[in-house]
XYZ file of C-alpha atoms in Angstrom:
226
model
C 108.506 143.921 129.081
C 108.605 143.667 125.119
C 111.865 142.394 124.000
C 113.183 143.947 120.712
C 115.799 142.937 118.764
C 117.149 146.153 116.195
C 119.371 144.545 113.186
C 121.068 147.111 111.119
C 124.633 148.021 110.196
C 124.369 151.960 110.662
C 125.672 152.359 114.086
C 123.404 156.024 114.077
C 120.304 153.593 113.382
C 120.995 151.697 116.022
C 122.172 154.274 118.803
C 118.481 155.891 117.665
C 116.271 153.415 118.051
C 118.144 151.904 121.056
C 117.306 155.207 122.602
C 113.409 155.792 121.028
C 112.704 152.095 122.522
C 114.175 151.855 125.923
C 112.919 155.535 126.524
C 109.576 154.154 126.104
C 110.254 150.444 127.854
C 111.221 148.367 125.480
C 113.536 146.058 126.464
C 116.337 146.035 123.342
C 118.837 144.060 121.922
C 120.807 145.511 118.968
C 122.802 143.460 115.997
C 124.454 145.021 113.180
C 125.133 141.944 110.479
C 122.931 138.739 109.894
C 124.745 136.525 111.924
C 124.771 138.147 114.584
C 120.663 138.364 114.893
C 120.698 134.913 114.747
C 122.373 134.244 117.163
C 120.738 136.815 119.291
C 117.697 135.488 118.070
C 118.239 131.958 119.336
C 119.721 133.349 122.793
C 117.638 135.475 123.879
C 114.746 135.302 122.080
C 113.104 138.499 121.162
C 109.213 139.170 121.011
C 109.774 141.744 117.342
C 112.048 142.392 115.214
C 113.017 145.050 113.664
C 115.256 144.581 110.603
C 117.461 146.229 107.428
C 117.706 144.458 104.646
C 121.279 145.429 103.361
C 123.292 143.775 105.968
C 127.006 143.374 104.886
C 127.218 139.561 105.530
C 123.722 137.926 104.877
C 121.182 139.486 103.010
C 117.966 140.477 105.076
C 115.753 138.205 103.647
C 117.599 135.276 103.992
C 117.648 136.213 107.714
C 113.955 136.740 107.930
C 114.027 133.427 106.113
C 116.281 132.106 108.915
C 114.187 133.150 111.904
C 110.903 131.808 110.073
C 112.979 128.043 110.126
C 111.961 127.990 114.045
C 109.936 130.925 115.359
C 106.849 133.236 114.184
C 108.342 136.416 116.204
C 106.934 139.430 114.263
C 109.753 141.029 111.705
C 109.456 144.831 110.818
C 111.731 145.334 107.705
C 113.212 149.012 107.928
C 114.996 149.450 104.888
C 116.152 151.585 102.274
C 115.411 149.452 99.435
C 112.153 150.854 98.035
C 111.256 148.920 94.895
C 108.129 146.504 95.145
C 110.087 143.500 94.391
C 112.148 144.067 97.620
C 109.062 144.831 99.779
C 107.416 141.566 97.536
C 110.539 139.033 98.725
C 110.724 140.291 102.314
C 106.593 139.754 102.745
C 106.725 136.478 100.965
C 109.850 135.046 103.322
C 107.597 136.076 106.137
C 108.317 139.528 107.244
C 105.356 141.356 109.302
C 105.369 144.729 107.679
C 107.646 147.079 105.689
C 109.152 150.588 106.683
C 111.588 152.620 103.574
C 114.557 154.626 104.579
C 114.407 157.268 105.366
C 111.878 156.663 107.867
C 109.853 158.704 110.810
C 110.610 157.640 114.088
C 107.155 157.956 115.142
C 105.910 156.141 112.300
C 108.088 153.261 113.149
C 106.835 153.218 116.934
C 103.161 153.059 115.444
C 104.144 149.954 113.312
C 105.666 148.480 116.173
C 102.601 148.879 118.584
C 100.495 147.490 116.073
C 102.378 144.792 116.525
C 102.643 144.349 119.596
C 98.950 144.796 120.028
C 98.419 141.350 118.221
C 101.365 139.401 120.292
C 98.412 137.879 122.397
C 96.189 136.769 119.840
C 93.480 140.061 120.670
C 90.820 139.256 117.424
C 90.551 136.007 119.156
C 89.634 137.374 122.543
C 88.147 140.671 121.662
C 86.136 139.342 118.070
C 83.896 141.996 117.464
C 85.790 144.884 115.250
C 84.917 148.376 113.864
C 84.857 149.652 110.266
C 83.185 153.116 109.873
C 79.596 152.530 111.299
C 79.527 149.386 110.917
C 80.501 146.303 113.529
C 82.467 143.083 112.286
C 81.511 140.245 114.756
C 84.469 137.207 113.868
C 82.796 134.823 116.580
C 79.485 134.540 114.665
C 80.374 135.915 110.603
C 77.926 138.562 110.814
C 78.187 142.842 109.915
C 75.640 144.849 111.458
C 75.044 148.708 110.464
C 74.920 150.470 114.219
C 71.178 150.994 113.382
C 70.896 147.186 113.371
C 70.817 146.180 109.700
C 73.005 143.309 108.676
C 75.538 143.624 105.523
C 75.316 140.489 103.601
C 78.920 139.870 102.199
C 79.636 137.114 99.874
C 81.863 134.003 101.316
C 84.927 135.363 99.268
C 84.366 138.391 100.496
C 83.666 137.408 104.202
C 87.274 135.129 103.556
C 88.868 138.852 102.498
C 87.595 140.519 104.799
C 88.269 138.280 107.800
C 92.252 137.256 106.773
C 92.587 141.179 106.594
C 91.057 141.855 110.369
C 92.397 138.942 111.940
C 96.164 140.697 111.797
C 94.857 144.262 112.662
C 97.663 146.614 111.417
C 99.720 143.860 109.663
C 100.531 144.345 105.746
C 99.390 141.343 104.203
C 100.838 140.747 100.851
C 99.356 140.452 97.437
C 100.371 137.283 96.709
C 99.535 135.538 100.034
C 95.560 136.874 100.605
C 95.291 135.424 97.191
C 96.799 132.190 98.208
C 94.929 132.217 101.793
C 91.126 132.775 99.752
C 91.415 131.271 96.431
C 94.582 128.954 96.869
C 97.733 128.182 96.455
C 97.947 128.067 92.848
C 96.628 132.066 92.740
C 99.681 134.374 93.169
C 99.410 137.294 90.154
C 95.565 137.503 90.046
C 95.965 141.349 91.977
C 92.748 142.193 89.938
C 90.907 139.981 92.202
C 92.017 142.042 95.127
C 91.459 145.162 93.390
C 88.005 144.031 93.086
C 87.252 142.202 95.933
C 88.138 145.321 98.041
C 86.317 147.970 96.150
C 83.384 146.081 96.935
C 83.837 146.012 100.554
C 84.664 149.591 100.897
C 81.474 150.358 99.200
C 79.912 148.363 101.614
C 81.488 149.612 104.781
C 83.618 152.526 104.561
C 81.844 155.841 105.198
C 83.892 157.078 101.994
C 85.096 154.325 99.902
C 87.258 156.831 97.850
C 88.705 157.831 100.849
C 89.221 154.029 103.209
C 89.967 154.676 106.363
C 90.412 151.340 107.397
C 90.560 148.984 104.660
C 93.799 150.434 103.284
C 95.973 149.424 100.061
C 99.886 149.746 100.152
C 100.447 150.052 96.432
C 102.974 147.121 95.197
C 102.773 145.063 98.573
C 99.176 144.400 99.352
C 96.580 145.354 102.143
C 95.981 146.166 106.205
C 93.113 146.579 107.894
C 93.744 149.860 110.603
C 91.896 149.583 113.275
């Protein structure tokens, strides 16, 4: 059973999603300040979390920083601070993905299975991916059209492409798929993204005004949907 640990200091937040989770068999474990989810962290250790950022003693990104010190457990941020430098500093400490208050319950439980989806590593044992008509084969670097005809993609864009389908679901920041393709010395260069994207939804999305699956989160970066 999944083992999720809820940190937030709204007891109705928590008596919610305590409820939403177990009634669908999550195993959960609830914290309402920083400390606390540490030390529930290092306990019991928890397969996601789900965290606020405005937690009355530590702020949430210092805890996301904290949990990053020793583990890689996936981190949902559910908070009510929407501004893009909030969403920015809670990607870049290593958070997962990013849900503003007020939030759909539903919506949350779809982040979270995304997440859980990629607990066992499944673009390593299941390689071959779908965008519109077209098949994205990881093992071997290839697209194929499903009449047969290979895309050719570029190596920056095959680098793109494959960072953003090798965490299926998963927001990837701005700031590191420019650091992951072009280095560590790229971080405000968005119009490379902006670019680099365009051209792969002309190549593969059966509307590239309208991506389906190569999708932008405006101010925090990209995700691939499955």
């Amino acid at each position: 059973m999944t083992r999720i640990l809820v940190v937030d200091d709204e007891p109705q937040i928590l008596r919610a999603l305590r409820i939403n989770l177990r009634a669908r068999r999550y195993d959960v474990d609830v914290a309402d300040t920083g400390a606390a989810a540490l030390k529930a962290a290092a306990s019991h250790p928890p397969d996601l979390v789900v965290l606020d950022l405005g937690l009355p003693d530590i702020d949430g990104v210092e805890v996301i920083r904290g949990l990053r010190g020793w583990t890689t457990v996936p981190i949902i941020v559910l908070s009510g601070r929407a501004g893009s430098e909030d969403k920015v500093a809670a990607l870049d400490a290593g958070a997962d993905d990013y849900v503003t208050k007020p939030f759909g319950v539903e919506e949350l439980l779809a982040r979270i299975r995304a997440v859980t989806r990629r607990l066992g590593g499944p673009s390593e044992a299941a390689p071959a991916l779908r965008i519109g008509q077209h098949t994205v084969d990881l093992a071997d670097h290839s697209v194929r059209k499903d009449d047969g005809t290979e895309v050719k993609l570029t190596p920056i864009q095959w680098s793109v492409l494959e960072k953003l389908l090798r965490h299926p679901g998963k927001l990837i920041s701005q700031r590191q798929l420019l650091q992951d393709v072009w280095g560590p010395e790229y971080q405000n260069e968005t119009n490379y993204l902006r670019q680099y994207l365009a051209q792969l939804r002309r190549k593969l999305e059966d509307d590239p005004a309208r991506p389906r699956h190569l999708i932008t989160e405006p101010g925090m970066g990209y995700r691939y949907r499955p």
